[in-house]
Short mmCIF file of C-alpha atoms and ligand atoms in Angstrom, two decimals:
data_model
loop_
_atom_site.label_atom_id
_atom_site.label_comp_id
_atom_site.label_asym_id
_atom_site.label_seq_id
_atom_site.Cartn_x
_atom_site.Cartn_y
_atom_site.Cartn_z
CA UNK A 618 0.00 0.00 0.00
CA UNK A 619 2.96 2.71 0.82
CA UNK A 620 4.96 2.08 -2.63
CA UNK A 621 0.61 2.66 -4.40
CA UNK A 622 0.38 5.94 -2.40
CA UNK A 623 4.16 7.17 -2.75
CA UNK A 624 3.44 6.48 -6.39
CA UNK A 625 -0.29 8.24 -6.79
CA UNK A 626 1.83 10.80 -4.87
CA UNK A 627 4.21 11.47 -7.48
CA UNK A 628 2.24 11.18 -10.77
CA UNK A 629 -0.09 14.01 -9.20
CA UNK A 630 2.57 16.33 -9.02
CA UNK A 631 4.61 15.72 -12.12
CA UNK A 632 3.28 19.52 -13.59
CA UNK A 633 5.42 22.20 -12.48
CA UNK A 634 3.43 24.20 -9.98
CA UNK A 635 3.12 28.19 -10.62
CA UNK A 636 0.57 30.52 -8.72
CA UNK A 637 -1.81 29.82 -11.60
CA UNK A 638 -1.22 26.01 -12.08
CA UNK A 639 -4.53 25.67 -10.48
CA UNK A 640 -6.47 26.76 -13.36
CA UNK A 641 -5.55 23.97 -15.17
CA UNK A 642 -7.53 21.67 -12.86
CA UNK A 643 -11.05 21.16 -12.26
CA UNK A 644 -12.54 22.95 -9.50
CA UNK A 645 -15.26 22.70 -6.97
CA UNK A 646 -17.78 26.09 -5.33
CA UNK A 647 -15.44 28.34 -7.29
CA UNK A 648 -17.66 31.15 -8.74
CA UNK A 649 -18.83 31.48 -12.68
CA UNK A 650 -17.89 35.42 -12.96
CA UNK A 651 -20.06 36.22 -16.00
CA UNK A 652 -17.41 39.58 -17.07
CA UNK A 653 -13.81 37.74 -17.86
CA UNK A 654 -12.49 41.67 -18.44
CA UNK A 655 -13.48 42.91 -15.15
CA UNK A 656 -12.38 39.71 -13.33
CA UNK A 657 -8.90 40.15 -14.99
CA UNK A 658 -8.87 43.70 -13.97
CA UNK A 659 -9.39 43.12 -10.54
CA UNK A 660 -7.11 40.38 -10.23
CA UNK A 661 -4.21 42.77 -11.82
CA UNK A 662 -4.90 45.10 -9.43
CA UNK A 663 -5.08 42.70 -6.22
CA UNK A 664 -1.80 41.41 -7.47
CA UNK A 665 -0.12 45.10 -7.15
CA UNK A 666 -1.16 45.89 -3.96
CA UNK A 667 0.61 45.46 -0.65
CA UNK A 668 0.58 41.92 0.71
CA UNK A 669 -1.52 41.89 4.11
CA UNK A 670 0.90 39.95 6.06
CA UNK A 671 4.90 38.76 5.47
CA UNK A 672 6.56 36.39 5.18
CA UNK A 673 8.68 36.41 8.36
CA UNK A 674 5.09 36.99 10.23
CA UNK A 675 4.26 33.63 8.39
CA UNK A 676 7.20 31.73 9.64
CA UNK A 677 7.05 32.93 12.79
CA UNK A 678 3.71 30.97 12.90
CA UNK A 679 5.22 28.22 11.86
CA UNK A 680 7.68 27.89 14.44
CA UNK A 681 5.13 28.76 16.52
CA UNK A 682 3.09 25.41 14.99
CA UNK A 683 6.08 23.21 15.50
CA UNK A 684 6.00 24.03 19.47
CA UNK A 685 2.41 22.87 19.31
CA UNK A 686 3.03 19.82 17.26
CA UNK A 687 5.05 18.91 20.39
CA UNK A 688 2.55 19.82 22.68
CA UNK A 689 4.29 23.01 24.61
CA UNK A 690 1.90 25.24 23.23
CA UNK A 691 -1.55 25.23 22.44
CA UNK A 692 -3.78 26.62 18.93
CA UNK A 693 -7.17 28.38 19.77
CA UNK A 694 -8.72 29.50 16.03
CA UNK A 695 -12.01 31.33 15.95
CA UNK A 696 -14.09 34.00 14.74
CA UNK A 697 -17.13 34.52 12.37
CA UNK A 698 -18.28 32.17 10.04
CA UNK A 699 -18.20 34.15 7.32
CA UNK A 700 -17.05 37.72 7.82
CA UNK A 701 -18.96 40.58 6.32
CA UNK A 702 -19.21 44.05 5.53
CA UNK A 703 -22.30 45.00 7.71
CA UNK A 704 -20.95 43.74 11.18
CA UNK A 705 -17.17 45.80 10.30
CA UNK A 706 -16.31 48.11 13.24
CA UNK A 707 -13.62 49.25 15.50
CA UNK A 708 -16.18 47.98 17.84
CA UNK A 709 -16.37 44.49 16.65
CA UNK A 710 -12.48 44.58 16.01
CA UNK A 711 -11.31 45.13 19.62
CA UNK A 712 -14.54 43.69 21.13
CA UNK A 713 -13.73 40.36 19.31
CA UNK A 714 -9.29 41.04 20.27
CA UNK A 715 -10.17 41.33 23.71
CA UNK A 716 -12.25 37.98 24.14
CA UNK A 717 -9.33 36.29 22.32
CA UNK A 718 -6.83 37.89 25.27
CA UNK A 719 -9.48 37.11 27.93
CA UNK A 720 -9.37 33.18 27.05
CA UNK A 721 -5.50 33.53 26.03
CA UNK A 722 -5.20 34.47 30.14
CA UNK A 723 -7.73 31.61 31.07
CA UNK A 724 -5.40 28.53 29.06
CA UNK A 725 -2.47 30.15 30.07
CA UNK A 726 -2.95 29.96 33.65
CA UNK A 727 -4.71 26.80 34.08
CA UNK A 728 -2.54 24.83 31.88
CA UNK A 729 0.33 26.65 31.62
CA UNK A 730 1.21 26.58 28.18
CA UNK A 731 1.56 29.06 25.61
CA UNK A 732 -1.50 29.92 23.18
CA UNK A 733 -0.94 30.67 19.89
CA UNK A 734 -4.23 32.81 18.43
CA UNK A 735 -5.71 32.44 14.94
CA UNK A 736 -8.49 35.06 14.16
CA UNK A 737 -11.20 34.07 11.38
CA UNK A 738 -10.66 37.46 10.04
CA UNK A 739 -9.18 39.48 7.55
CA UNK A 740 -10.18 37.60 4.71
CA UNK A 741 -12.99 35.21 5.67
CA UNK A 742 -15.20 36.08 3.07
CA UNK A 743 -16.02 33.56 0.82
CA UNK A 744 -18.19 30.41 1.69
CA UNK A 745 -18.67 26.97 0.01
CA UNK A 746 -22.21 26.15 -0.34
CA UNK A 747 -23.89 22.38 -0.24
CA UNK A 748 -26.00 24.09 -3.10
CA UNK A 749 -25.63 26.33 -6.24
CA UNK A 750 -29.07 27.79 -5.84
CA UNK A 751 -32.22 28.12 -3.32
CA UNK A 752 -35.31 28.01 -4.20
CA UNK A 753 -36.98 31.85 -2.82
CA UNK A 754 -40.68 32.69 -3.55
CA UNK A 755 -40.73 30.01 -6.09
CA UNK A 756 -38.06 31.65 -7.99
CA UNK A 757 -34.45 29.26 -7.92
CA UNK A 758 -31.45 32.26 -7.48
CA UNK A 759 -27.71 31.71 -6.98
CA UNK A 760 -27.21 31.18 -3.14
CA UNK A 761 -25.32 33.45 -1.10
CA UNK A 762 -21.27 32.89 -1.17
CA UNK A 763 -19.86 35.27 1.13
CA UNK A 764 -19.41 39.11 0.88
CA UNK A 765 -16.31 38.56 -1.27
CA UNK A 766 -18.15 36.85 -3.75
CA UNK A 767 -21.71 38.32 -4.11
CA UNK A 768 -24.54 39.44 -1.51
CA UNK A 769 -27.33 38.52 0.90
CA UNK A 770 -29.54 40.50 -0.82
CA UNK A 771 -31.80 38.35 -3.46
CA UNK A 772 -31.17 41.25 -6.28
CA UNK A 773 -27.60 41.02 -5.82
CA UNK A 774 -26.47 37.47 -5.96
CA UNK A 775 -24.70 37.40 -9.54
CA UNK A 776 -20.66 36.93 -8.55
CA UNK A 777 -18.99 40.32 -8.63
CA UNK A 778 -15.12 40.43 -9.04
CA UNK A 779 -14.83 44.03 -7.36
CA UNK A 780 -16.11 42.48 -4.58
CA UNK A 781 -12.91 41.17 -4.37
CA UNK A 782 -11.04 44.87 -4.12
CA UNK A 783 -13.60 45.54 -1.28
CA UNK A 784 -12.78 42.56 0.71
CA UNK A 785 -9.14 43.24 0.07
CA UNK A 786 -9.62 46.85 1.80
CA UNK A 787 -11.66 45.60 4.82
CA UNK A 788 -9.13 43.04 5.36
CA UNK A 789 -6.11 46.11 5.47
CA UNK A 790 -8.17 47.94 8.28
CA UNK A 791 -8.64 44.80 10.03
CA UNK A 792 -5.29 43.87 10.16
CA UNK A 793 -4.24 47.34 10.63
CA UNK A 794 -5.77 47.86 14.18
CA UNK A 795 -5.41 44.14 15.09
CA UNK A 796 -1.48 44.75 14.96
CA UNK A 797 -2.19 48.10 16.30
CA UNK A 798 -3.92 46.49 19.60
CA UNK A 799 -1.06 43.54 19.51
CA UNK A 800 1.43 46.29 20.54
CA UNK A 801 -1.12 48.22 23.30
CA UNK A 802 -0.99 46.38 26.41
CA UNK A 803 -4.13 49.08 27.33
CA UNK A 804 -6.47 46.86 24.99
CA UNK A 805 -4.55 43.53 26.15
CA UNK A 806 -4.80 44.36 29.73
CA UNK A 807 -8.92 44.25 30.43
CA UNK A 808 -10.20 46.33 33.39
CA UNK A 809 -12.46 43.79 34.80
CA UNK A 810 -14.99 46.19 36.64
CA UNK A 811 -15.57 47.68 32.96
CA UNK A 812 -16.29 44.31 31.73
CA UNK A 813 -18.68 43.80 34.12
CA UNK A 814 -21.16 46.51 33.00
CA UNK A 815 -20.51 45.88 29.54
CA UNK A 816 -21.68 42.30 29.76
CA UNK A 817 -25.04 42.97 31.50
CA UNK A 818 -27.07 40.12 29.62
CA UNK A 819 -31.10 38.92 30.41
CA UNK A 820 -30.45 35.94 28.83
CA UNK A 821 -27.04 34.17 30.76
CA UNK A 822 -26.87 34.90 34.56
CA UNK A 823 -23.56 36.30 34.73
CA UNK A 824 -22.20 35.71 38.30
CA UNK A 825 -20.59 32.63 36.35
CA UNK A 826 -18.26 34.97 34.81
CA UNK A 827 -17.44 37.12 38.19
CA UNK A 828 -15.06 34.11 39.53
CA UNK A 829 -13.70 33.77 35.98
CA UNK A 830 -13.11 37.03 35.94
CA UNK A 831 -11.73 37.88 39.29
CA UNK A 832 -9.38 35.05 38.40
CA UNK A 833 -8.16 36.86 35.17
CA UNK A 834 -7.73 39.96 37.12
CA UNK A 835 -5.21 38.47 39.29
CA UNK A 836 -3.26 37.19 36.33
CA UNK A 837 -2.99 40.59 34.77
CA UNK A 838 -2.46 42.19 38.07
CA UNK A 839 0.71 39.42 38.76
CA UNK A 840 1.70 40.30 35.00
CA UNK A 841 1.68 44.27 34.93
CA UNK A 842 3.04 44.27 38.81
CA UNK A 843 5.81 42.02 37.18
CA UNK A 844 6.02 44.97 34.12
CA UNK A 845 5.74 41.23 31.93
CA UNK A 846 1.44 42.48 30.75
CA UNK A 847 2.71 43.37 27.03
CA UNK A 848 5.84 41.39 26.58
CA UNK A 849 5.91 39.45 23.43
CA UNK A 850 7.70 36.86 25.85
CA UNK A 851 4.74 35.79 27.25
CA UNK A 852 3.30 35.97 24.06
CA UNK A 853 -0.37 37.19 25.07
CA UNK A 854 -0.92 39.87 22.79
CA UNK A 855 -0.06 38.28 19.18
CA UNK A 856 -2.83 37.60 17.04
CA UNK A 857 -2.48 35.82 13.48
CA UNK A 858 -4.94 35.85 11.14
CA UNK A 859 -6.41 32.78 9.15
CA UNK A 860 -9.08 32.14 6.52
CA UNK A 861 -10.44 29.49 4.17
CA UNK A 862 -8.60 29.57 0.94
CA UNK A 863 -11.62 29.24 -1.02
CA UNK A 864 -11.49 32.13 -3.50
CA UNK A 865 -8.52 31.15 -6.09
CA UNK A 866 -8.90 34.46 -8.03
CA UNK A 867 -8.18 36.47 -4.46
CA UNK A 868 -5.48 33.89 -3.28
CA UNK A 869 -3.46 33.41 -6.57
CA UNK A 870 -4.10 37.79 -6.55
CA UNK A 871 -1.95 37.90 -3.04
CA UNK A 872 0.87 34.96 -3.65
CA UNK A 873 4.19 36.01 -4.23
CA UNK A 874 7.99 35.18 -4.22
CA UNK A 875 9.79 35.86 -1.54
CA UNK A 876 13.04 38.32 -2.22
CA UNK A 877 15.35 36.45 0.07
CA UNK A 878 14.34 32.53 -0.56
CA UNK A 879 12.62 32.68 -3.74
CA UNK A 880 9.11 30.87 -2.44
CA UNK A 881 6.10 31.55 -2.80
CA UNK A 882 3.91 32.74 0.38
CA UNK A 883 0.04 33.41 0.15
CA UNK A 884 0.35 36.81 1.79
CA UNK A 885 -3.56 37.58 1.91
CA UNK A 886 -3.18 35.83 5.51
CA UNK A 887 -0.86 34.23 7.90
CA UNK A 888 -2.60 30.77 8.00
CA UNK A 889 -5.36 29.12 5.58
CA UNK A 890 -7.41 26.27 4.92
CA UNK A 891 -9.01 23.90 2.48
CA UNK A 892 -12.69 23.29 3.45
CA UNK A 893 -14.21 19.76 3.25
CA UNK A 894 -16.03 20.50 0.16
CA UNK A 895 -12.72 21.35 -1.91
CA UNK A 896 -10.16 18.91 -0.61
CA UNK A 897 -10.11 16.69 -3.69
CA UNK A 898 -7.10 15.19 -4.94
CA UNK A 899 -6.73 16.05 -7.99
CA UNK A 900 -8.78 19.36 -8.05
CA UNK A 901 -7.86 23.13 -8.20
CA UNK A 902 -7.36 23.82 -4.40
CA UNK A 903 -5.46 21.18 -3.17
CA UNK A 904 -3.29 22.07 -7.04
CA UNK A 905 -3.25 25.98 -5.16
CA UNK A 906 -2.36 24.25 -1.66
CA UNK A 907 0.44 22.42 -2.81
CA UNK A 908 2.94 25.59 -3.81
CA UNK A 909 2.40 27.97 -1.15
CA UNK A 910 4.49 27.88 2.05
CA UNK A 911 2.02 28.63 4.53
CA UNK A 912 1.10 26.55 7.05
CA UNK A 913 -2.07 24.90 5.97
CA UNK A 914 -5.06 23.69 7.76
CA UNK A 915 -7.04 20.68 5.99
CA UNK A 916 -10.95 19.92 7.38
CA UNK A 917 -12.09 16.35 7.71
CA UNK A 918 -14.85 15.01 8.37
CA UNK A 919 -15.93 11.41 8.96
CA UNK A 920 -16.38 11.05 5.09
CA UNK A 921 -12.57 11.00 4.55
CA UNK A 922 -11.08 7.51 3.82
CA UNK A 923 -7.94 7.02 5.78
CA UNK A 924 -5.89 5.77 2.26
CA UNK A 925 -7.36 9.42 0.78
CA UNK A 926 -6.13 11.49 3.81
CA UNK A 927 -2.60 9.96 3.48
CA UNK A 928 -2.43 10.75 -0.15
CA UNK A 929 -3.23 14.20 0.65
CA UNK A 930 -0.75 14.49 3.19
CA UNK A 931 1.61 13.41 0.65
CA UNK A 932 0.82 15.97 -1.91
CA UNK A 933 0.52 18.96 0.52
CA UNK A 934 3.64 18.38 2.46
CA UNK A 935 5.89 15.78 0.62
CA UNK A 936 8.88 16.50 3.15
CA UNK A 937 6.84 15.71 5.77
CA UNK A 938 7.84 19.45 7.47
CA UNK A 939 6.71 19.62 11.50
CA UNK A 940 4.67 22.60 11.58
CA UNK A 941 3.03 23.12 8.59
CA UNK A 942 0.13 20.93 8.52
CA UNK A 943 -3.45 21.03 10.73
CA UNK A 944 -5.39 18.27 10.99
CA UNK A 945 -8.52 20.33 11.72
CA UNK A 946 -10.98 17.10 12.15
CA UNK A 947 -14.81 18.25 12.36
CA UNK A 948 -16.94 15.34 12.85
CA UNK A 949 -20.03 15.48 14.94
CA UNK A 950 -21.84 12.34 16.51
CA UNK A 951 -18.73 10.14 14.52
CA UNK A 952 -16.33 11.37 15.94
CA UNK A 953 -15.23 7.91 18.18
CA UNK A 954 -16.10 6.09 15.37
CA UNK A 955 -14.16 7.88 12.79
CA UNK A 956 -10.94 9.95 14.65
CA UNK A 957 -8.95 6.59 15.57
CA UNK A 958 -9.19 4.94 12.27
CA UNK A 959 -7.01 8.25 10.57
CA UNK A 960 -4.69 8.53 13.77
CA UNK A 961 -4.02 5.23 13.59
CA UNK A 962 -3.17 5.58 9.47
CA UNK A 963 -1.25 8.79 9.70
CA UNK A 964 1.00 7.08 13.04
CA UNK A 965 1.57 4.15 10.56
CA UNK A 966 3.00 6.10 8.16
CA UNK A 967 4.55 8.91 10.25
CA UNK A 968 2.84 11.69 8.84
CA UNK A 969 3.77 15.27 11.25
CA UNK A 970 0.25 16.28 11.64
CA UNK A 971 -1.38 19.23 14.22
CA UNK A 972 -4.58 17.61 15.46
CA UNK A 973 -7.20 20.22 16.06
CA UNK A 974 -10.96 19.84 17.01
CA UNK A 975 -13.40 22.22 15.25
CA UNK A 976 -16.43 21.20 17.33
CA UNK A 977 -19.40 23.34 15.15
CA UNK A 978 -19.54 21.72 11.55
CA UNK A 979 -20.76 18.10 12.28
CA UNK A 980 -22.92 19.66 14.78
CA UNK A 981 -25.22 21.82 12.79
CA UNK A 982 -28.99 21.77 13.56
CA UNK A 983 -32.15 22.89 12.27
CA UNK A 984 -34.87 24.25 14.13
CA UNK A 985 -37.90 26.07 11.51
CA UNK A 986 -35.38 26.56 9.29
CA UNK A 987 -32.82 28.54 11.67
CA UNK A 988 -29.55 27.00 11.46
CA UNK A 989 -28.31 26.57 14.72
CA UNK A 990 -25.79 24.26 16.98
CA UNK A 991 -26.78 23.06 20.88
CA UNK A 992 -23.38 23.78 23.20
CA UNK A 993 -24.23 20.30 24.55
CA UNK A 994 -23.28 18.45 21.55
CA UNK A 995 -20.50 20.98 20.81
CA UNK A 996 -19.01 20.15 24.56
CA UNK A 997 -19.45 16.06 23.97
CA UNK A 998 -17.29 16.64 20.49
CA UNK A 999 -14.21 18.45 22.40
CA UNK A 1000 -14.25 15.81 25.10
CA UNK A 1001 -14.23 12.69 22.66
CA UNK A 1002 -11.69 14.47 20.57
CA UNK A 1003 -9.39 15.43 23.79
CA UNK A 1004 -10.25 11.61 25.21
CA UNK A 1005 -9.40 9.90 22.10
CA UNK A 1006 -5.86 11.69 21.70
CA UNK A 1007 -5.00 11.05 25.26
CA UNK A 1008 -5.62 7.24 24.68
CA UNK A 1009 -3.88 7.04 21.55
CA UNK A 1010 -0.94 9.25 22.74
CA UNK A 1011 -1.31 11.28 20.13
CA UNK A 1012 -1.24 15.63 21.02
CA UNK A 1013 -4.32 17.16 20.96
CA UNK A 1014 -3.21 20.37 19.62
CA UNK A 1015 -5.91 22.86 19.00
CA UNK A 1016 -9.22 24.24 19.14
CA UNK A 1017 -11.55 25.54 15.81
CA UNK A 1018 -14.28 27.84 17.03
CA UNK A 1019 -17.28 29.95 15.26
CA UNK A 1020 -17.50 32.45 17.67
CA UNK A 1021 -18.13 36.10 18.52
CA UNK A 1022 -18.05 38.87 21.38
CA UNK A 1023 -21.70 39.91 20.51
CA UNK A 1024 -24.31 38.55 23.00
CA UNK A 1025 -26.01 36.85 19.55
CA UNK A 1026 -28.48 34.05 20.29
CA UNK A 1027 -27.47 31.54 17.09
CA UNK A 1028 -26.06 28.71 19.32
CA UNK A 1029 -28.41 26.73 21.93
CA UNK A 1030 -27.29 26.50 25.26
CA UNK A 1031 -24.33 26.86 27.89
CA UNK A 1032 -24.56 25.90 31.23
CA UNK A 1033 -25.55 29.43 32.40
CA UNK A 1034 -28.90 30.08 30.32
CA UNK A 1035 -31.50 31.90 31.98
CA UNK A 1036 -34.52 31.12 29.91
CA UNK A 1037 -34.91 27.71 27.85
CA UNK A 1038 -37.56 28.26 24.97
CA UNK A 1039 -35.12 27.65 22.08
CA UNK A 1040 -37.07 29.58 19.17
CA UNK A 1041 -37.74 31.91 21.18
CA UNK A 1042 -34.05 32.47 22.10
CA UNK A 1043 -32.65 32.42 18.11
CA UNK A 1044 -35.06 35.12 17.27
CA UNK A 1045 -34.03 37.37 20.18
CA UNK A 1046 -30.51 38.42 18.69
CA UNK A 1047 -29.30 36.07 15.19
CA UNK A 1048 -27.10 38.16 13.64
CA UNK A 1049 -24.85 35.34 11.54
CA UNK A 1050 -25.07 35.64 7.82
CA UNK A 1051 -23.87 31.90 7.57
CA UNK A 1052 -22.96 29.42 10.54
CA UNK A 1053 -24.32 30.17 14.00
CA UNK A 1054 -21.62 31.27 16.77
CA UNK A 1055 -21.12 31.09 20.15
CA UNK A 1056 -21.71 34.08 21.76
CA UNK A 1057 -19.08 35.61 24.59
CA UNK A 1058 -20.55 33.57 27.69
CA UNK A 1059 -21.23 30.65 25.42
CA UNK A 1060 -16.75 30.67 24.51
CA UNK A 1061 -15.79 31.77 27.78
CA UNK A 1062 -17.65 28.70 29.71
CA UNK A 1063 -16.51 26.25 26.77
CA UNK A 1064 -13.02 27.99 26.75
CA UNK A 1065 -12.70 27.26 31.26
CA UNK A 1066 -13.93 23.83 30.16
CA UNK A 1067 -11.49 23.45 27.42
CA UNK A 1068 -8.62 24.65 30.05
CA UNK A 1069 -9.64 21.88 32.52
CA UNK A 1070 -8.94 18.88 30.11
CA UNK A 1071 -5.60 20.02 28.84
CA UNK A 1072 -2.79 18.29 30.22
C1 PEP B 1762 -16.16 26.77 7.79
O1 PEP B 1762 -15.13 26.63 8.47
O2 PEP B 1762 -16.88 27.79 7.86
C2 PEP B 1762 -16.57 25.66 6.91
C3 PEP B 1762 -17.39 25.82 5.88
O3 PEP B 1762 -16.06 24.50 7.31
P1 PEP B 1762 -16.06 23.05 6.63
O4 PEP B 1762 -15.25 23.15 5.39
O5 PEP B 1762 -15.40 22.21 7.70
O6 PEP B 1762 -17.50 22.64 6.39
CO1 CO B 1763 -18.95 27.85 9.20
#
């Protein structure tokens, strides 16, 4: 079976790659843009501008990915589903930085490891879709694809390249104050007793947070008494930025060589992902995937045939580099059943892997038509994946959240719920233009939880 794979291996990637070798492949949820001229246009432009991030900032990561591979640090990745214009805000910028350094203090000081932070931001724009169209008021129209791609409103849902440039822009200021606050220990250090009035909610009782954050207080008092509350040493403040590499037009826009090593970095972001629905062999992303020198996250869910996860492995990182590959495994109510047969495949073969848990997309849920995701079943997902590593003695390295600092009521549940009528509690506050999130009381109880199981 190893010479079969090492072979499929090396027939896939007999064509030289180049940023643009994907286009020679078939590809899956990319969009149909209708105007070839304005598409080129844009994408000439995108590839003149400024990259968003650097290359250095990149490999920092990676280093940073190697330490968790060995299990002395720890990965916590979240943020919207799918990013848009309407909710973009200082507001929602340093709202959603500061719950990122709130549960940064919580890991740090229960399991004393260092947390590297991912933000779904700064280019999470563009969605796959289970369907091309939905059927609205009898009439079948394009389904929505993310901001980048076209918009939420029914008139508007034709794929529009300078959506693109706009993305691109929003993605600058967002990265512009993030590194601004990553350097301001004022935004980094939280005054609890302003938290507290800020987070006046009627629908969690919120002494559960006043231990929590007493608790966090006393860190950051220890830490600024100790003049340590902004030193990158204890590496609190950093935040990298991560996306699904969905959009090939964008990504291929923002690759380029690097001066001093001549290869190629996708510099739209530091970190990015294939999603489930474009992970095919032989298809356009994994084609993209394959040059860049990111690391790279791959989602899997139970569908995933161990023999077709090592042959991806193999094509993404032939040299087997520590570091540069998450395993970000998403797999609902199969997870016991399906998690040990592909650590037990990639240990066989040796494969350096990052095993993260994204708990939300095998647990999505339906109630009249509101997509939505019970904590519960989120909660039982972490704990099998955590369990299941610990008896295999493999690491688990990471956690995958959708997640905001709004109080939004799109997830069901959390120990700390006031009142219980579920459809009564979406419609109160569902702001998500895609996947339901957990809300700020909803991550900070799953985030303690999370804390207690490290080891
Ligand atoms: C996502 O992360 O928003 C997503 C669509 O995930 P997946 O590819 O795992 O379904
Ligand atoms: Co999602």
């Amino acid at each position: 079976m190893k010479k079969i794979i090492l072979f499929i291996s090396i027939a896939t990637s007999v064509c030289a790659w180049t940023p643009n070798s994907w286009k020679q492949k078939q590809s899956k949820q990319l969009p149909d843009y209708k105007n070839r001229g304005t598409l080129l246009k844009i994408e000439t432009i995108l590839s003149k501008k400024p990259p968003l991030v650097i290359s250095p900032e990149i490999d920092n990561l990676k280093k940073e990915l190697e330490e968790i591979e060995r299990g002395e640090r720890f990965l916590f990745m979240g943020g919207d589903c799918a990013e848009t214009f309407r909710e973009h805000s200082s507001k929602q910028i340093i709202n959603n930085y500061q719950l990122f350094i709130f549960s940064t203090i919580i890991l740090m000081t229960k399991t004393g490891k260092k947390i590297t932070k991912i933000a779904r931001a700064a280019g999470q724009f563009s969605k796959p879709r289970s369907n091309d169209y939905e059927m609205i008021d009898n009439k079948k129209i394009p389904v929505y694809k993310g901001d980048m791609i076209n918009r939420e409103s029914i008139d508007k849902r034709e794929p529009d390249p300078f959506l693109m440039l706009r993305a691109y822009h929003q993605s600058m200021e967002t990265l512009n104050l993030i590194r601004a606050l990553s350097y301001s220990h004022k935004y980094s250090s939280i005054n609890v007793q302003n938290w507290k009035t800020d987070l006046m909610s009627n629908i969690y009782q919120i002494d559960f947070l006043t231990e929590i954050l007493n608790n966090v207080q006393s860190s950051i008092n220890v830490l600024s008494s100790s003049e340590l509350e902004n030193s990158w040493n204890i590496n609190c403040a950093q935040l990298y930025t991560g996306h699904e590499g969905m959009l090939l037009h964008y990504e291929e826009a923002l690759t380029r060589k690097d001066r001093f090593t001549d290869k190629y970095y996708d510099c739209s972001s530091h970190f990015l992902w294939i999603g489930e629905r474009t992970r095919q062999l032989n298809y356009a992303h994994v084609e993209f995937f394959k040059g860049i020198h990111n690391p790279i996250g791959i989602k899997v869910s139970h569908q995933i045939e161990p023999w077709e996860l090592i042959q991806l492995l193999l094509a993404l990182n032939p040299q087997n580099e520590h570091g540069k590959i998450c395993l970000i495994t998403r797999m609902g109510e199969h997870i016991e059943d399906a998690l040990p047969k592909l650590i037990d495949v990639v240990k066989k073969y040796n494969l350096n892997v990052i095993w993260v848990c994204d708990p939300m997309h095998g647990n999505g849920k339906s109630i009249n038509n509101i997509k939505t995701r019970y904590y519960n079943d989120i909660v039982k997902e972490v704990d099998h994946f955590f369990n299941i590593h610990y008896k295999k003695g493999t690491i688990p390295g990471g956690i995958h959240l959708e997640m905001t600092s709004n109080d939004v009521t799109e997830c069901i549940g959390g120990n700390y719920i006031i009142k219980e009528n579920n459809e009564k509690f979406l419609n109160t506050n569902y702001l998500s233009s895609c996947d339901p999130r957990l809300n700020f009381f909803q991550t900070v109880e799953l985030i303690e939880h999370i804390s207690n199981i490290i080891v």
